mmCIF file of N, CA, C and O in Angstrom:
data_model
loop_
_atom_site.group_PDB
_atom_site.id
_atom_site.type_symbol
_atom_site.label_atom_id
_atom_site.label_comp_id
_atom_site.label_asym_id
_atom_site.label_seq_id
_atom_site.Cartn_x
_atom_site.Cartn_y
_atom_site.Cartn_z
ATOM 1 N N UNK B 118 0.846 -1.168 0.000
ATOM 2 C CA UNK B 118 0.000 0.000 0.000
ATOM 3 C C UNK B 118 0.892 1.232 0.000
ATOM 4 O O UNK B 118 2.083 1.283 0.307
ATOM 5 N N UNK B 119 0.061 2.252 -0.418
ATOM 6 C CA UNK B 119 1.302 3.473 -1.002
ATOM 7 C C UNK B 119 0.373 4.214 -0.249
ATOM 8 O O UNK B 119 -0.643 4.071 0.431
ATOM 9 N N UNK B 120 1.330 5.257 -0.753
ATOM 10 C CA UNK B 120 0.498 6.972 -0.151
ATOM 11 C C UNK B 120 -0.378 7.147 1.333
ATOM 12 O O UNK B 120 0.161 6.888 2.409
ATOM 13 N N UNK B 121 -1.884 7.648 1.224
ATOM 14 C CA UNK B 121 -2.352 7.575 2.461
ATOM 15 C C UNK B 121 -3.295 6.631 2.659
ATOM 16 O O UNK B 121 -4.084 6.857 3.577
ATOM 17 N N UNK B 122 -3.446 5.470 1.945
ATOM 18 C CA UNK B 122 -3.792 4.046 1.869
ATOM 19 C C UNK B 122 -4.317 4.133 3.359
ATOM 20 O O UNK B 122 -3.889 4.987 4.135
ATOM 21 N N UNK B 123 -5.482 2.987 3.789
ATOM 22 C CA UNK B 123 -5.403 3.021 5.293
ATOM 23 C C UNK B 123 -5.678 1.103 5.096
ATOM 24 O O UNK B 123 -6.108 0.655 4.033
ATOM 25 N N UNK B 124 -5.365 0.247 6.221
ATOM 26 C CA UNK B 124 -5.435 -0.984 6.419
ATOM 27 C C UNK B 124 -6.308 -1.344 7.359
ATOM 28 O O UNK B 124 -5.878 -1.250 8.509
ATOM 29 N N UNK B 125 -7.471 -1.750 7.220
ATOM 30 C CA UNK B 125 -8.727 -2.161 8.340
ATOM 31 C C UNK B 125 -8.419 -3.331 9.215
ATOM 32 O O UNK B 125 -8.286 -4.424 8.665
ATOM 33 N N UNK B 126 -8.285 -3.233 10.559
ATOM 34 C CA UNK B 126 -8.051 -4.113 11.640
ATOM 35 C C UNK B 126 -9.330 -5.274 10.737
ATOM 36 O O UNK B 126 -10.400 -4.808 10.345
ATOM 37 N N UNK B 127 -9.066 -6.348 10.592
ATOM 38 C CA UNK B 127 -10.001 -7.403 10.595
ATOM 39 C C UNK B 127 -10.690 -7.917 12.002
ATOM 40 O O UNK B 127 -11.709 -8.609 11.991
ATOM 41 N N UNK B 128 -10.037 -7.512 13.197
ATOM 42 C CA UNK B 128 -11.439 -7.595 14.382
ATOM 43 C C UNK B 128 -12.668 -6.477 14.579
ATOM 44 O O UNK B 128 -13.893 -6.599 14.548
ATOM 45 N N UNK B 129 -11.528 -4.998 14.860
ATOM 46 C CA UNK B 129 -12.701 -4.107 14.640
ATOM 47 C C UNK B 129 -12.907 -3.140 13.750
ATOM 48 O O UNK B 129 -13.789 -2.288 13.860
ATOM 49 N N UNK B 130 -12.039 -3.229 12.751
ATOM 50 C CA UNK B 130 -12.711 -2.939 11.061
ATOM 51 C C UNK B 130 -12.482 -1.503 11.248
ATOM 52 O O UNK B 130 -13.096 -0.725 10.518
ATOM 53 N N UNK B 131 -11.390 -0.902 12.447
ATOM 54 C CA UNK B 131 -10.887 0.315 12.355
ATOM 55 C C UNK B 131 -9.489 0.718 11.481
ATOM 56 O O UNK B 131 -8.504 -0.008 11.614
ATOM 57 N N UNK B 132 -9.428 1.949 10.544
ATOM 58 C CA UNK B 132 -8.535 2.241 9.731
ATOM 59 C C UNK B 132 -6.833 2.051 10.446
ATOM 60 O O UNK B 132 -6.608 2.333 11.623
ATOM 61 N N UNK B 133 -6.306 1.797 9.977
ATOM 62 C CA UNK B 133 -4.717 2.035 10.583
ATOM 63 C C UNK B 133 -3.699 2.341 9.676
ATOM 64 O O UNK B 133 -3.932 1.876 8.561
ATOM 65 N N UNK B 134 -2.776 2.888 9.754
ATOM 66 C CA UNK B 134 -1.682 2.773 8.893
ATOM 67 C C UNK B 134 -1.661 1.403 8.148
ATOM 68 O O UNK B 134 -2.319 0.445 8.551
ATOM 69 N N UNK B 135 -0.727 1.354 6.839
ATOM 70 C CA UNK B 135 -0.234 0.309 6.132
ATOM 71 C C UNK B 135 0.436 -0.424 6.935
ATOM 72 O O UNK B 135 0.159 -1.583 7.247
ATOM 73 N N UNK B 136 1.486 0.314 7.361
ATOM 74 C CA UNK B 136 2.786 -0.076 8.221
ATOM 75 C C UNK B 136 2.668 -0.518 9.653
ATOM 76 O O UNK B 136 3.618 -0.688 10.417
ATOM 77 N N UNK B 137 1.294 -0.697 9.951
ATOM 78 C CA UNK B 137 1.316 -1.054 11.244
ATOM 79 C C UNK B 137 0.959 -2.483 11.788
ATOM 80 O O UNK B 137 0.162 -3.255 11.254
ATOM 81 N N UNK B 138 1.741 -2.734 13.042
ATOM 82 C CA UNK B 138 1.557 -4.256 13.267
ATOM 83 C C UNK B 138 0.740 -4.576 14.342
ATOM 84 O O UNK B 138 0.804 -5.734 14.755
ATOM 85 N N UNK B 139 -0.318 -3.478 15.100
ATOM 86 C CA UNK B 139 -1.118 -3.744 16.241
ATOM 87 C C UNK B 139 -2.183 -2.792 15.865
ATOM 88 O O UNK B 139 -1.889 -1.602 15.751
ATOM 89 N N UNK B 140 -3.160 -3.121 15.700
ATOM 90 C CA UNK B 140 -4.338 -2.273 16.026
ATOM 91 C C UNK B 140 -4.536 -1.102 16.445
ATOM 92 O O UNK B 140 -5.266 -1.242 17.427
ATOM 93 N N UNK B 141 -4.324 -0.015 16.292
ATOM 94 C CA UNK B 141 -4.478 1.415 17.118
ATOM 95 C C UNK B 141 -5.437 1.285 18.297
ATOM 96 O O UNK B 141 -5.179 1.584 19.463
ATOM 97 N N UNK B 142 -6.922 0.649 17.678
ATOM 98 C CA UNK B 142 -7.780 0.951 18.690
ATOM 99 C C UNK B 142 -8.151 -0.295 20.129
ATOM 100 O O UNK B 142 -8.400 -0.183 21.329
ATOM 101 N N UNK B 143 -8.001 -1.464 19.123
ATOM 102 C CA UNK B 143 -8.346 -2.843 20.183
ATOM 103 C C UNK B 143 -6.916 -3.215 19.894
ATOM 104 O O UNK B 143 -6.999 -4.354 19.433
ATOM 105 N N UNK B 144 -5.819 -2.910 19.916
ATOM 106 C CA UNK B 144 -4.532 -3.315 19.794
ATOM 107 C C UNK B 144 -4.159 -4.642 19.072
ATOM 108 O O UNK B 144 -3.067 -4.760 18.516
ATOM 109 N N UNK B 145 -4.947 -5.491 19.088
ATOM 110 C CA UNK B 145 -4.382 -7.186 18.165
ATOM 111 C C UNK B 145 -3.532 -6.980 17.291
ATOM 112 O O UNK B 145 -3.500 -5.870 16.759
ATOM 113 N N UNK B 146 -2.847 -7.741 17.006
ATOM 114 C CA UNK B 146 -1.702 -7.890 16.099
ATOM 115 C C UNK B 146 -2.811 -8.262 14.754
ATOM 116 O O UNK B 146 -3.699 -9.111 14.679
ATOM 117 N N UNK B 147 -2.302 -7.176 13.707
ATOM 118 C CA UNK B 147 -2.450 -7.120 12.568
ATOM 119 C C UNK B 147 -1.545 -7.945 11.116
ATOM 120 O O UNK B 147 -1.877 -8.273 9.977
ATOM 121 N N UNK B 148 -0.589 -8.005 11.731
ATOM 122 C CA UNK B 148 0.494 -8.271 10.853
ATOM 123 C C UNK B 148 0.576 -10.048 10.028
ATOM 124 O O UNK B 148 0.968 -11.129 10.469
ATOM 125 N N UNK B 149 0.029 -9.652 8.753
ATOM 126 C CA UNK B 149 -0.195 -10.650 8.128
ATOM 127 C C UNK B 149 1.228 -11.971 7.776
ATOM 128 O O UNK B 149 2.089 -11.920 6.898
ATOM 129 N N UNK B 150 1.012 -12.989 8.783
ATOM 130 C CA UNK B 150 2.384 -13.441 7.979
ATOM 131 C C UNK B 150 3.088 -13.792 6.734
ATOM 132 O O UNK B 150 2.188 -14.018 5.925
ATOM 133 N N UNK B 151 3.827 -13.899 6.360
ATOM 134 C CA UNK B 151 4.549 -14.370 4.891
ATOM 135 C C UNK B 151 3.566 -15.586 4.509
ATOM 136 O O UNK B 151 2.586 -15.634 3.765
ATOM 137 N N UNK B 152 4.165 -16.487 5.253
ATOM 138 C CA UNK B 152 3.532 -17.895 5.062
ATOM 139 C C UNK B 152 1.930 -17.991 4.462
ATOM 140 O O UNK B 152 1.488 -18.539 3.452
ATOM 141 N N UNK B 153 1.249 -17.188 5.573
ATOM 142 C CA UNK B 153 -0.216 -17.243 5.444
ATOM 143 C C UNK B 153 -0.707 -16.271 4.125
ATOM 144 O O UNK B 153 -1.862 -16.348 3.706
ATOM 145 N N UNK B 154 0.264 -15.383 3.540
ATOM 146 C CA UNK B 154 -0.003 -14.854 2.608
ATOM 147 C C UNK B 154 -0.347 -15.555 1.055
ATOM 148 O O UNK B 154 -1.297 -15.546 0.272
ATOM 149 N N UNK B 155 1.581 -16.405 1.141
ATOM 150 C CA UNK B 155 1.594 -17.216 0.036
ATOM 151 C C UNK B 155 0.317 -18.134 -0.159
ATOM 152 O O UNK B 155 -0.264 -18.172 -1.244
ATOM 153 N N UNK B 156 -0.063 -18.820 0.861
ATOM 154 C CA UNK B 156 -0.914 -19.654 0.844
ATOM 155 C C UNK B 156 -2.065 -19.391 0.187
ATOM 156 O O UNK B 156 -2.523 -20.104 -0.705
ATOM 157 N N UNK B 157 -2.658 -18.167 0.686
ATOM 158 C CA UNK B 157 -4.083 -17.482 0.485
ATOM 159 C C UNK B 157 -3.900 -17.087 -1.384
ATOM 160 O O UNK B 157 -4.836 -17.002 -2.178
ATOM 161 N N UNK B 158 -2.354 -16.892 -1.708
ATOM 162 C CA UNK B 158 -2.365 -16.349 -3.194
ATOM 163 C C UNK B 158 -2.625 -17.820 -4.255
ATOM 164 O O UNK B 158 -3.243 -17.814 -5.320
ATOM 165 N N UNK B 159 -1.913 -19.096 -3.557
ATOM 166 C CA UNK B 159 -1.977 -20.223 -4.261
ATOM 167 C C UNK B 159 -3.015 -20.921 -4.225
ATOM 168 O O UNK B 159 -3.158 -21.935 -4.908
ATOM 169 N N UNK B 160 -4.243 -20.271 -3.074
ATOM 170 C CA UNK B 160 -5.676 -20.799 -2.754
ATOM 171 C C UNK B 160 -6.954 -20.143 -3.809
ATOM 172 O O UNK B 160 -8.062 -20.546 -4.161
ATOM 173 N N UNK B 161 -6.137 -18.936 -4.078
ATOM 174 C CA UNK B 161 -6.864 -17.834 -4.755
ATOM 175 C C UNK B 161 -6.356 -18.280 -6.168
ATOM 176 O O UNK B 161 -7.121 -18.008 -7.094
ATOM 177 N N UNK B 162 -5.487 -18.756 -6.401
ATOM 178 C CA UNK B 162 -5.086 -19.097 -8.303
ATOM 179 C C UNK B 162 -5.585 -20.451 -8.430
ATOM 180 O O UNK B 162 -5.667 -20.931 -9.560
ATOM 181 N N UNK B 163 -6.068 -21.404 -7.012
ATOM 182 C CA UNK B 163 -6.786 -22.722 -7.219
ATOM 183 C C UNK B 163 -8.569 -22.221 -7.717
ATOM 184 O O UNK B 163 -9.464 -22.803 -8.330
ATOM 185 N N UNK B 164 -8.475 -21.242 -7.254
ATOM 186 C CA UNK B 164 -10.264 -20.818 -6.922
ATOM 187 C C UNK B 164 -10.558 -20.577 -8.268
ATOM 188 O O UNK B 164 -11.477 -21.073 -8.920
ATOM 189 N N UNK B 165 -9.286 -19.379 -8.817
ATOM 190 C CA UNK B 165 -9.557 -19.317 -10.268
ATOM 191 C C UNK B 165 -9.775 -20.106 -10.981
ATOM 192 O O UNK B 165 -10.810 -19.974 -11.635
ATOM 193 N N UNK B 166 -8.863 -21.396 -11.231
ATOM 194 C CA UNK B 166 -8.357 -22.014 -12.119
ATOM 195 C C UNK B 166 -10.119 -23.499 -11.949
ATOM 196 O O UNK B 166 -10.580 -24.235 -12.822
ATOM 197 N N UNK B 167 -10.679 -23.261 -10.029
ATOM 198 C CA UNK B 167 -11.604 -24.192 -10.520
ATOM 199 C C UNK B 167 -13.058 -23.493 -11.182
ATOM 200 O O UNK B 167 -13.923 -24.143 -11.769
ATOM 201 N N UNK B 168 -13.089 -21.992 -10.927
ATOM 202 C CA UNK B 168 -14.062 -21.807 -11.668
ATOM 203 C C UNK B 168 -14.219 -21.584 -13.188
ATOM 204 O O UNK B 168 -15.220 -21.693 -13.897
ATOM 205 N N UNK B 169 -12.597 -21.145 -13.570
ATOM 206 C CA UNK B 169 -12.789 -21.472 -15.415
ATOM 207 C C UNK B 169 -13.164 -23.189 -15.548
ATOM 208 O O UNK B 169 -13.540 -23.540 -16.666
ATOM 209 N N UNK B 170 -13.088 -24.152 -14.583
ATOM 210 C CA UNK B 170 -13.396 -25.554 -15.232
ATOM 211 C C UNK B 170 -14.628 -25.430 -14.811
ATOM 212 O O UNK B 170 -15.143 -26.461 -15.243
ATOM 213 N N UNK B 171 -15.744 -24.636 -14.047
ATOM 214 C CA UNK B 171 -16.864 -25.026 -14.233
ATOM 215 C C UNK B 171 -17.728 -24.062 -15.141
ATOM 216 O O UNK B 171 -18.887 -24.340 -15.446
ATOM 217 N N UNK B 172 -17.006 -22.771 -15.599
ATOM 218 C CA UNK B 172 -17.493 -22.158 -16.889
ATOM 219 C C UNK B 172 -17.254 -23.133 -17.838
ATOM 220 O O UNK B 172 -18.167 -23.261 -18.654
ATOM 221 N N UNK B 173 -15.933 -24.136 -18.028
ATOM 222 C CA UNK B 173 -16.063 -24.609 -19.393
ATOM 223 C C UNK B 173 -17.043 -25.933 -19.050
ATOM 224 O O UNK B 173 -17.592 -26.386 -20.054
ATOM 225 N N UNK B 174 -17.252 -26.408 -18.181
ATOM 226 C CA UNK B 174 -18.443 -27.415 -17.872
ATOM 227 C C UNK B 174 -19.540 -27.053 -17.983
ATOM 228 O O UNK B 174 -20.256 -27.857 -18.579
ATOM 229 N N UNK B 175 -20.170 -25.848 -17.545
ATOM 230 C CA UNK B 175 -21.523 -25.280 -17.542
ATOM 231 C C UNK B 175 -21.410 -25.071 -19.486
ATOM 232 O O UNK B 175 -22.422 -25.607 -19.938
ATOM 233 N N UNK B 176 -20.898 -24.732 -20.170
ATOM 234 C CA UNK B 176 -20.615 -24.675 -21.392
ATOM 235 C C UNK B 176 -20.873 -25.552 -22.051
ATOM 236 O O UNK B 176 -21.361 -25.442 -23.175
ATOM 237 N N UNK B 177 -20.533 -26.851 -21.356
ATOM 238 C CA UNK B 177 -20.426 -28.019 -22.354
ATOM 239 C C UNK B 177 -21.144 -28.494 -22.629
ATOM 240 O O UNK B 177 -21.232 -28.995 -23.750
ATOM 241 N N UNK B 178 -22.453 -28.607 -21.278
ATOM 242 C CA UNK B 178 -23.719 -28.865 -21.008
ATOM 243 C C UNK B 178 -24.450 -28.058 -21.469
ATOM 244 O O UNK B 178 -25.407 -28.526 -22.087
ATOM 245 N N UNK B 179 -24.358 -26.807 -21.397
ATOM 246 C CA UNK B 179 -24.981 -26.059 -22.426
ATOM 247 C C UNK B 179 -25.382 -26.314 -24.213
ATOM 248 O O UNK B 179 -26.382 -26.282 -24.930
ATOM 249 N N UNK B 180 -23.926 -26.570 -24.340
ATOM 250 C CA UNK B 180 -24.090 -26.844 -26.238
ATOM 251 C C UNK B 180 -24.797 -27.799 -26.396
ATOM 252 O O UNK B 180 -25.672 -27.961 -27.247
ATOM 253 N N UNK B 181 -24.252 -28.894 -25.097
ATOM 254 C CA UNK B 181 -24.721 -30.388 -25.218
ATOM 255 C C UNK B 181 -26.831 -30.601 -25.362
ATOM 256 O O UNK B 181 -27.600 -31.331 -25.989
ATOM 257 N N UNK B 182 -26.948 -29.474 -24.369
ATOM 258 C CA UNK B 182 -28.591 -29.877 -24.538
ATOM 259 C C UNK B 182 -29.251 -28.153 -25.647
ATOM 260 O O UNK B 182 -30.380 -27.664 -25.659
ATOM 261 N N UNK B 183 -28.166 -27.763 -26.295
ATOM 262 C CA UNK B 183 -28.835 -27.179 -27.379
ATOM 263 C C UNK B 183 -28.605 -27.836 -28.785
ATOM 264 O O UNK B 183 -29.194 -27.467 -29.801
ATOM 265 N N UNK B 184 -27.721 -28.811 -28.734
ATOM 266 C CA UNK B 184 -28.148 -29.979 -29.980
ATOM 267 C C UNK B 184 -28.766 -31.074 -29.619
ATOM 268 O O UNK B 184 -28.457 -32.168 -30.090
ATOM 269 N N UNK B 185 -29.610 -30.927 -28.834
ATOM 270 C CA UNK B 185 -30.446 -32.253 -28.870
ATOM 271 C C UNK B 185 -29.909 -32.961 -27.873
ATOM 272 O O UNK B 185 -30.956 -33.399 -27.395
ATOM 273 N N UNK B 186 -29.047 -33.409 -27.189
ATOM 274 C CA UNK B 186 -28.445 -34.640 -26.350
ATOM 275 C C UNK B 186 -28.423 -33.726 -25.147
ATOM 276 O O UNK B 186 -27.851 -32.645 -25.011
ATOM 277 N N UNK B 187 -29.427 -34.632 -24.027
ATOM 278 C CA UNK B 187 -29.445 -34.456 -22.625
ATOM 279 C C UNK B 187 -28.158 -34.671 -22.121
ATOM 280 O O UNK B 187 -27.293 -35.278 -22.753
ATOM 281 N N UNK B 188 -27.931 -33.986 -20.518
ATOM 282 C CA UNK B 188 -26.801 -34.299 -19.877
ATOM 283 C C UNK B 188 -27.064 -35.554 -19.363
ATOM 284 O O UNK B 188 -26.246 -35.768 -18.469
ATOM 285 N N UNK B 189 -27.710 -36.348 -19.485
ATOM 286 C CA UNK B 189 -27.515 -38.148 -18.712
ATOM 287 C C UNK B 189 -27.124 -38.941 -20.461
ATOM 288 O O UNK B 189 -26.447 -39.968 -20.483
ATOM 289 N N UNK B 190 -27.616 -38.342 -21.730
ATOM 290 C CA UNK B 190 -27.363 -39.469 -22.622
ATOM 291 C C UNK B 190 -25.806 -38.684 -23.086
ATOM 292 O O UNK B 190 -25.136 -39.202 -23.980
ATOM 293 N N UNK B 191 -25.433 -37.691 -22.542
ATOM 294 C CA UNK B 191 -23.723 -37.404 -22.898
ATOM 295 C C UNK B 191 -23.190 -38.239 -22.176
ATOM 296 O O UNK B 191 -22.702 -39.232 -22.715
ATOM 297 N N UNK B 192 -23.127 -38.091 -20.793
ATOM 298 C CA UNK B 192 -22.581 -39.043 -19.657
ATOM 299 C C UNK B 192 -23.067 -40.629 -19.559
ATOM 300 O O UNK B 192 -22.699 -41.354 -18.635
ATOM 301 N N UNK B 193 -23.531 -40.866 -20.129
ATOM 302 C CA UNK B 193 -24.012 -42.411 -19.821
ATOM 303 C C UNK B 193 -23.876 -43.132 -21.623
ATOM 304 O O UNK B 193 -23.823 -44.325 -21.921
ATOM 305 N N UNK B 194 -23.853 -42.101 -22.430
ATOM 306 C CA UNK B 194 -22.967 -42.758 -23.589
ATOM 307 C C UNK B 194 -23.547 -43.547 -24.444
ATOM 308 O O UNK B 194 -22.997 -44.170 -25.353
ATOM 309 N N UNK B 195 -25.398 -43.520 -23.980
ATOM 310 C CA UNK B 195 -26.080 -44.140 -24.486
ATOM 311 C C UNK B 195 -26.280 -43.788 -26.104
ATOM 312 O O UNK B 195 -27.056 -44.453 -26.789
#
C-alpha cells in the first residue's frame, strides 16, 4: 500500500496505517504473515483455475442440450 492508503483491523474494522503491526484501537496484532499470505495467493489461483473448469463445464452442457443430447445421454454414452 502506497500513499495515504489506510489498512482495516479485521477484528474491529478500524482504519490504521499500512505499516502497522497492532491495532491502534483494540490493539491485536495485525500483521499478516509471509507464510499465510503465500498460501491465500496459491488458494486464490486454485479458486480461479476451478471456476474457469466449471465455466467450461456449464458450457459443455450447455451446447450439449442445445443440440439435442441431454446431460444423462452425454454421460451415460447411451
Amino acid at each position: 500500500m502506497s500513499g495515504g492508503e489506510k489498512f482495516l483491523c479485521p477484528f474491529c474494522i478500524e482504519e490504521n496505517s499500512p505499516d502497522a503491526t497492532v491495532c491502534r484501537v483494540c490493539h491485536r496484532d495485525i500483521v499478516i504473515p509471509s507464510a499465510l499470505r503465500a498460501e491465500h495467493q496459491e488458494l486464490s489461483h486454485k479458486r480461479e483455475q476451478l471456476r474457469l473448469e466449471l465455466d467450461r463445464a456449464k458450457a459443455g452442457l450447455k451446447s450439449g442440450l442445445e443440440s439435442g443430447l441431454g446431460p444423462a445421454r452425454r454421460w451415460l454414452r447411451i
